JSON list of C-alpha atoms and ligand atoms in Angstrom, two decimals:
[
{"chain": "A", "resi": 13, "resn": "UNK", "atom": "CA", "xyz": [25.94, 60.59, 171.25]},
{"chain": "A", "resi": 14, "resn": "UNK", "atom": "CA", "xyz": [28.08, 61.05, 174.40]},
{"chain": "A", "resi": 15, "resn": "UNK", "atom": "CA", "xyz": [27.38, 59.80, 177.82]},
{"chain": "A", "resi": 16, "resn": "UNK", "atom": "CA", "xyz": [29.34, 59.48, 181.04]},
{"chain": "A", "resi": 17, "resn": "UNK", "atom": "CA", "xyz": [28.99, 56.19, 183.07]},
{"chain": "A", "resi": 18, "resn": "UNK", "atom": "CA", "xyz": [30.18, 54.40, 186.24]},
{"chain": "A", "resi": 19, "resn": "UNK", "atom": "CA", "xyz": [30.55, 50.62, 185.95]},
{"chain": "A", "resi": 20, "resn": "UNK", "atom": "CA", "xyz": [30.75, 48.46, 188.93]},
{"chain": "A", "resi": 21, "resn": "UNK", "atom": "CA", "xyz": [32.29, 45.02, 188.44]},
{"chain": "A", "resi": 22, "resn": "UNK", "atom": "CA", "xyz": [31.53, 42.09, 190.75]},
{"chain": "A", "resi": 23, "resn": "UNK", "atom": "CA", "xyz": [34.57, 40.08, 191.65]},
{"chain": "A", "resi": 24, "resn": "UNK", "atom": "CA", "xyz": [33.71, 37.11, 189.36]},
{"chain": "A", "resi": 25, "resn": "UNK", "atom": "CA", "xyz": [34.36, 39.19, 186.19]},
{"chain": "A", "resi": 26, "resn": "UNK", "atom": "CA", "xyz": [37.24, 41.52, 187.01]},
{"chain": "A", "resi": 27, "resn": "UNK", "atom": "CA", "xyz": [39.44, 39.57, 184.56]},
{"chain": "A", "resi": 28, "resn": "UNK", "atom": "CA", "xyz": [36.78, 39.90, 181.68]},
{"chain": "A", "resi": 29, "resn": "UNK", "atom": "CA", "xyz": [38.18, 42.42, 178.96]},
{"chain": "A", "resi": 30, "resn": "UNK", "atom": "CA", "xyz": [35.07, 44.46, 179.27]},
{"chain": "A", "resi": 31, "resn": "UNK", "atom": "CA", "xyz": [36.61, 47.68, 177.92]},
{"chain": "A", "resi": 32, "resn": "UNK", "atom": "CA", "xyz": [38.24, 45.89, 174.99]},
{"chain": "A", "resi": 33, "resn": "UNK", "atom": "CA", "xyz": [34.97, 44.46, 174.06]},
{"chain": "A", "resi": 34, "resn": "UNK", "atom": "CA", "xyz": [33.18, 47.81, 174.34]},
{"chain": "A", "resi": 35, "resn": "UNK", "atom": "CA", "xyz": [35.76, 49.17, 171.80]},
{"chain": "A", "resi": 36, "resn": "UNK", "atom": "CA", "xyz": [35.95, 46.26, 169.41]},
{"chain": "A", "resi": 37, "resn": "UNK", "atom": "CA", "xyz": [32.48, 44.89, 169.43]},
{"chain": "A", "resi": 38, "resn": "UNK", "atom": "CA", "xyz": [30.42, 48.11, 169.57]},
{"chain": "A", "resi": 39, "resn": "UNK", "atom": "CA", "xyz": [32.97, 50.52, 168.01]},
{"chain": "A", "resi": 40, "resn": "UNK", "atom": "CA", "xyz": [32.69, 53.08, 171.03]},
{"chain": "A", "resi": 41, "resn": "UNK", "atom": "CA", "xyz": [35.36, 55.56, 171.89]},
{"chain": "A", "resi": 42, "resn": "UNK", "atom": "CA", "xyz": [36.17, 55.42, 175.55]},
{"chain": "A", "resi": 43, "resn": "UNK", "atom": "CA", "xyz": [37.96, 57.87, 177.62]},
{"chain": "A", "resi": 44, "resn": "UNK", "atom": "CA", "xyz": [38.69, 56.37, 181.06]},
{"chain": "A", "resi": 45, "resn": "UNK", "atom": "CA", "xyz": [38.26, 59.06, 183.75]},
{"chain": "A", "resi": 46, "resn": "UNK", "atom": "CA", "xyz": [38.98, 56.90, 186.93]},
{"chain": "A", "resi": 47, "resn": "UNK", "atom": "CA", "xyz": [39.42, 53.19, 187.41]},
{"chain": "A", "resi": 48, "resn": "UNK", "atom": "CA", "xyz": [39.99, 50.86, 190.41]},
{"chain": "A", "resi": 49, "resn": "UNK", "atom": "CA", "xyz": [40.04, 47.25, 189.25]},
{"chain": "A", "resi": 50, "resn": "UNK", "atom": "CA", "xyz": [41.52, 44.76, 191.57]},
{"chain": "A", "resi": 51, "resn": "UNK", "atom": "CA", "xyz": [41.92, 41.06, 190.39]},
{"chain": "A", "resi": 52, "resn": "UNK", "atom": "CA", "xyz": [39.30, 38.83, 192.04]},
{"chain": "A", "resi": 53, "resn": "UNK", "atom": "CA", "xyz": [37.89, 41.89, 193.97]},
{"chain": "A", "resi": 54, "resn": "UNK", "atom": "CA", "xyz": [35.16, 44.20, 193.13]},
{"chain": "A", "resi": 55, "resn": "UNK", "atom": "CA", "xyz": [36.10, 47.16, 190.81]},
{"chain": "A", "resi": 56, "resn": "UNK", "atom": "CA", "xyz": [34.73, 50.22, 189.21]},
{"chain": "A", "resi": 57, "resn": "UNK", "atom": "CA", "xyz": [35.47, 52.33, 186.21]},
{"chain": "A", "resi": 58, "resn": "UNK", "atom": "CA", "xyz": [34.27, 55.82, 185.21]},
{"chain": "A", "resi": 59, "resn": "UNK", "atom": "CA", "xyz": [34.40, 56.85, 181.60]},
{"chain": "A", "resi": 60, "resn": "UNK", "atom": "CA", "xyz": [33.04, 58.80, 178.71]},
{"chain": "A", "resi": 61, "resn": "UNK", "atom": "CA", "xyz": [31.54, 56.85, 175.95]},
{"chain": "A", "resi": 62, "resn": "UNK", "atom": "CA", "xyz": [31.12, 58.31, 172.57]},
{"chain": "A", "resi": 63, "resn": "UNK", "atom": "CA", "xyz": [29.57, 56.49, 169.81]},
{"chain": "A", "resi": 64, "resn": "UNK", "atom": "CA", "xyz": [26.34, 55.52, 167.76]},
{"chain": "A", "resi": 65, "resn": "UNK", "atom": "CA", "xyz": [23.24, 55.45, 170.10]},
{"chain": "A", "resi": 66, "resn": "UNK", "atom": "CA", "xyz": [22.17, 52.04, 168.78]},
{"chain": "A", "resi": 67, "resn": "UNK", "atom": "CA", "xyz": [25.63, 50.66, 169.58]},
{"chain": "A", "resi": 68, "resn": "UNK", "atom": "CA", "xyz": [25.53, 52.26, 173.07]},
{"chain": "A", "resi": 69, "resn": "UNK", "atom": "CA", "xyz": [22.19, 50.68, 173.64]},
{"chain": "A", "resi": 70, "resn": "UNK", "atom": "CA", "xyz": [23.64, 47.24, 172.51]},
{"chain": "A", "resi": 71, "resn": "UNK", "atom": "CA", "xyz": [26.65, 47.87, 174.64]},
{"chain": "A", "resi": 72, "resn": "UNK", "atom": "CA", "xyz": [24.46, 48.54, 177.69]},
{"chain": "A", "resi": 73, "resn": "UNK", "atom": "CA", "xyz": [22.73, 45.09, 177.12]},
{"chain": "A", "resi": 74, "resn": "UNK", "atom": "CA", "xyz": [25.98, 43.42, 176.94]},
{"chain": "A", "resi": 75, "resn": "UNK", "atom": "CA", "xyz": [27.14, 44.85, 180.13]},
{"chain": "A", "resi": 76, "resn": "UNK", "atom": "CA", "xyz": [24.04, 43.73, 181.77]},
{"chain": "A", "resi": 77, "resn": "UNK", "atom": "CA", "xyz": [24.29, 40.28, 180.38]},
{"chain": "A", "resi": 78, "resn": "UNK", "atom": "CA", "xyz": [28.00, 40.16, 181.76]},
{"chain": "A", "resi": 79, "resn": "UNK", "atom": "CA", "xyz": [26.81, 41.16, 185.27]},
{"chain": "A", "resi": 80, "resn": "UNK", "atom": "CA", "xyz": [28.30, 44.61, 185.19]},
{"chain": "A", "resi": 81, "resn": "UNK", "atom": "CA", "xyz": [26.17, 47.24, 186.94]},
{"chain": "A", "resi": 82, "resn": "UNK", "atom": "CA", "xyz": [26.09, 50.44, 184.83]},
{"chain": "A", "resi": 83, "resn": "UNK", "atom": "CA", "xyz": [24.81, 53.90, 185.96]},
{"chain": "A", "resi": 84, "resn": "UNK", "atom": "CA", "xyz": [24.62, 56.95, 183.78]},
{"chain": "A", "resi": 85, "resn": "UNK", "atom": "CA", "xyz": [26.26, 59.86, 185.57]},
{"chain": "A", "resi": 86, "resn": "UNK", "atom": "CA", "xyz": [24.13, 62.98, 185.16]},
{"chain": "A", "resi": 87, "resn": "UNK", "atom": "CA", "xyz": [25.22, 65.04, 188.28]},
{"chain": "A", "resi": 88, "resn": "UNK", "atom": "CA", "xyz": [27.24, 68.07, 187.58]},
{"chain": "A", "resi": 89, "resn": "UNK", "atom": "CA", "xyz": [28.01, 70.92, 189.86]},
{"chain": "A", "resi": 90, "resn": "UNK", "atom": "CA", "xyz": [27.52, 74.68, 189.75]},
{"chain": "A", "resi": 91, "resn": "UNK", "atom": "CA", "xyz": [29.97, 77.16, 191.41]},
{"chain": "A", "resi": 92, "resn": "UNK", "atom": "CA", "xyz": [28.68, 80.41, 192.72]},
{"chain": "A", "resi": 93, "resn": "UNK", "atom": "CA", "xyz": [31.15, 83.16, 191.43]},
{"chain": "A", "resi": 94, "resn": "UNK", "atom": "CA", "xyz": [29.66, 85.60, 193.97]},
{"chain": "A", "resi": 95, "resn": "UNK", "atom": "CA", "xyz": [30.83, 83.61, 197.01]},
{"chain": "A", "resi": 96, "resn": "UNK", "atom": "CA", "xyz": [33.75, 81.70, 195.62]},
{"chain": "A", "resi": 97, "resn": "UNK", "atom": "CA", "xyz": [36.95, 83.19, 197.01]},
{"chain": "A", "resi": 98, "resn": "UNK", "atom": "CA", "xyz": [39.35, 81.11, 194.67]},
{"chain": "A", "resi": 99, "resn": "UNK", "atom": "CA", "xyz": [41.00, 79.54, 197.78]},
{"chain": "A", "resi": 100, "resn": "UNK", "atom": "CA", "xyz": [41.65, 76.33, 195.84]},
{"chain": "A", "resi": 101, "resn": "UNK", "atom": "CA", "xyz": [40.66, 74.04, 198.69]},
{"chain": "A", "resi": 102, "resn": "UNK", "atom": "CA", "xyz": [37.98, 72.12, 196.61]},
{"chain": "A", "resi": 103, "resn": "UNK", "atom": "CA", "xyz": [40.72, 71.17, 194.04]},
{"chain": "A", "resi": 104, "resn": "UNK", "atom": "CA", "xyz": [42.35, 68.74, 196.68]},
{"chain": "A", "resi": 105, "resn": "UNK", "atom": "CA", "xyz": [39.18, 66.81, 196.92]},
{"chain": "A", "resi": 106, "resn": "UNK", "atom": "CA", "xyz": [38.61, 66.32, 193.20]},
{"chain": "A", "resi": 107, "resn": "UNK", "atom": "CA", "xyz": [40.45, 62.99, 192.18]},
{"chain": "A", "resi": 108, "resn": "UNK", "atom": "CA", "xyz": [39.43, 63.19, 188.59]},
{"chain": "A", "resi": 109, "resn": "UNK", "atom": "CA", "xyz": [40.95, 66.87, 188.31]},
{"chain": "A", "resi": 110, "resn": "UNK", "atom": "CA", "xyz": [37.77, 68.45, 187.19]},
{"chain": "A", "resi": 111, "resn": "UNK", "atom": "CA", "xyz": [38.74, 71.27, 189.45]},
{"chain": "A", "resi": 112, "resn": "UNK", "atom": "CA", "xyz": [42.08, 72.99, 189.16]},
{"chain": "A", "resi": 113, "resn": "UNK", "atom": "CA", "xyz": [43.58, 76.39, 189.75]},
{"chain": "A", "resi": 114, "resn": "UNK", "atom": "CA", "xyz": [44.62, 78.83, 186.81]},
{"chain": "A", "resi": 115, "resn": "UNK", "atom": "CA", "xyz": [48.13, 79.51, 188.10]},
{"chain": "A", "resi": 116, "resn": "UNK", "atom": "CA", "xyz": [48.36, 82.75, 186.10]},
{"chain": "A", "resi": 117, "resn": "UNK", "atom": "CA", "xyz": [45.55, 84.67, 187.82]},
{"chain": "A", "resi": 118, "resn": "UNK", "atom": "CA", "xyz": [44.78, 82.26, 190.62]},
{"chain": "A", "resi": 119, "resn": "UNK", "atom": "CA", "xyz": [41.22, 81.59, 189.78]},
{"chain": "A", "resi": 120, "resn": "UNK", "atom": "CA", "xyz": [39.27, 78.35, 190.00]},
{"chain": "A", "resi": 121, "resn": "UNK", "atom": "CA", "xyz": [38.62, 76.32, 186.70]},
{"chain": "A", "resi": 122, "resn": "UNK", "atom": "CA", "xyz": [35.88, 73.73, 186.39]},
{"chain": "A", "resi": 123, "resn": "UNK", "atom": "CA", "xyz": [36.06, 71.15, 183.69]},
{"chain": "A", "resi": 124, "resn": "UNK", "atom": "CA", "xyz": [32.55, 69.66, 183.41]},
{"chain": "A", "resi": 125, "resn": "UNK", "atom": "CA", "xyz": [33.45, 66.90, 181.07]},
{"chain": "A", "resi": 126, "resn": "UNK", "atom": "CA", "xyz": [35.63, 65.23, 183.71]},
{"chain": "A", "resi": 127, "resn": "UNK", "atom": "CA", "xyz": [33.23, 65.78, 186.65]},
{"chain": "A", "resi": 128, "resn": "UNK", "atom": "CA", "xyz": [31.83, 62.55, 187.92]},
{"chain": "A", "resi": 129, "resn": "UNK", "atom": "CA", "xyz": [29.37, 64.19, 190.34]},
{"chain": "A", "resi": 130, "resn": "UNK", "atom": "CA", "xyz": [30.87, 62.72, 193.37]},
{"chain": "A", "resi": 131, "resn": "UNK", "atom": "CA", "xyz": [30.09, 65.54, 195.56]},
{"chain": "A", "resi": 132, "resn": "UNK", "atom": "CA", "xyz": [33.47, 65.64, 197.50]},
{"chain": "A", "resi": 133, "resn": "UNK", "atom": "CA", "xyz": [34.05, 69.23, 196.50]},
{"chain": "A", "resi": 134, "resn": "UNK", "atom": "CA", "xyz": [30.60, 70.34, 197.69]},
{"chain": "A", "resi": 135, "resn": "UNK", "atom": "CA", "xyz": [31.49, 69.15, 201.32]},
{"chain": "A", "resi": 136, "resn": "UNK", "atom": "CA", "xyz": [35.11, 70.64, 200.99]},
{"chain": "A", "resi": 137, "resn": "UNK", "atom": "CA", "xyz": [34.23, 74.21, 200.12]},
{"chain": "A", "resi": 138, "resn": "UNK", "atom": "CA", "xyz": [34.43, 76.27, 203.22]},
{"chain": "A", "resi": 139, "resn": "UNK", "atom": "CA", "xyz": [32.14, 79.09, 201.73]},
{"chain": "A", "resi": 140, "resn": "UNK", "atom": "CA", "xyz": [29.48, 76.67, 200.48]},
{"chain": "A", "resi": 141, "resn": "UNK", "atom": "CA", "xyz": [29.84, 77.91, 197.04]},
{"chain": "A", "resi": 142, "resn": "UNK", "atom": "CA", "xyz": [29.42, 74.57, 195.18]},
{"chain": "A", "resi": 143, "resn": "UNK", "atom": "CA", "xyz": [26.20, 72.89, 194.60]},
{"chain": "A", "resi": 144, "resn": "UNK", "atom": "CA", "xyz": [25.42, 69.63, 192.96]},
{"chain": "A", "resi": 145, "resn": "UNK", "atom": "CA", "xyz": [22.51, 70.61, 190.58]},
{"chain": "A", "resi": 146, "resn": "UNK", "atom": "CA", "xyz": [20.97, 67.09, 190.57]},
{"chain": "A", "resi": 147, "resn": "UNK", "atom": "CA", "xyz": [20.87, 66.51, 194.31]},
{"chain": "B", "resi": 29, "resn": "SF4", "atom": "S1", "xyz": [36.85, 75.69, 197.94]},
{"chain": "B", "resi": 29, "resn": "SF4", "atom": "FE1", "xyz": [34.95, 76.93, 197.46]},
{"chain": "B", "resi": 29, "resn": "SF4", "atom": "S2", "xyz": [35.77, 79.02, 197.68]},
{"chain": "B", "resi": 29, "resn": "SF4", "atom": "FE2", "xyz": [37.57, 77.68, 197.54]},
{"chain": "B", "resi": 29, "resn": "SF4", "atom": "S3", "xyz": [38.01, 77.78, 195.32]},
{"chain": "B", "resi": 29, "resn": "SF4", "atom": "FE3", "xyz": [36.72, 76.10, 195.74]},
{"chain": "B", "resi": 29, "resn": "SF4", "atom": "S4", "xyz": [34.46, 76.75, 195.32]},
{"chain": "B", "resi": 29, "resn": "SF4", "atom": "FE4", "xyz": [35.88, 78.46, 195.58]},
{"chain": "B", "resi": 30, "resn": "SF4", "atom": "S1", "xyz": [31.71, 66.57, 192.05]},
{"chain": "B", "resi": 30, "resn": "SF4", "atom": "FE1", "xyz": [33.48, 67.96, 192.50]},
{"chain": "B", "resi": 30, "resn": "SF4", "atom": "S2", "xyz": [35.00, 66.61, 193.36]},
{"chain": "B", "resi": 30, "resn": "SF4", "atom": "FE2", "xyz": [33.58, 65.12, 192.35]},
{"chain": "B", "resi": 30, "resn": "SF4", "atom": "S3", "xyz": [34.24, 65.10, 190.29]},
{"chain": "B", "resi": 30, "resn": "SF4", "atom": "FE3", "xyz": [32.87, 66.81, 190.19]},
{"chain": "B", "resi": 30, "resn": "SF4", "atom": "S4", "xyz": [34.26, 68.50, 190.54]},
{"chain": "B", "resi": 30, "resn": "SF4", "atom": "FE4", "xyz": [35.38, 66.73, 191.11]}
]
């Protein structure tokens, strides 16, 4: 089972080794896509989790007990190839590099596994070619 999540940490637990615990206690494979953790300030972490579904459920309970707010990310985008002009403007808005340009033929690439559904590219596209399918 593979899911994408965003965790929001209250400042009281920003020094707790949450990621380490998820890996060691629940045998999960974690791929961090984006992180912003500041000691004694709020933080957040976006990652892919891959592992046994029972272990993931146990890990979610653990996160709740620790006071970590966990949201499943299900939002992904679609790009209308009929209206996209491959200008590349949207790539500058994607901080997790889910959008990039193929430099050989100058076409837009979208890597869905990296997308966190933030919608920045939707607003950035001048031709309105990007839609978030969940919004
Ligand atoms: S900004 Fe819009 S038109 Fe330009 S490459 Fe991205 S999706 Fe295509
Ligand atoms: S919604 Fe757009 S900007 Fe946000 S992560 Fe996905 S591709 Fe990147």
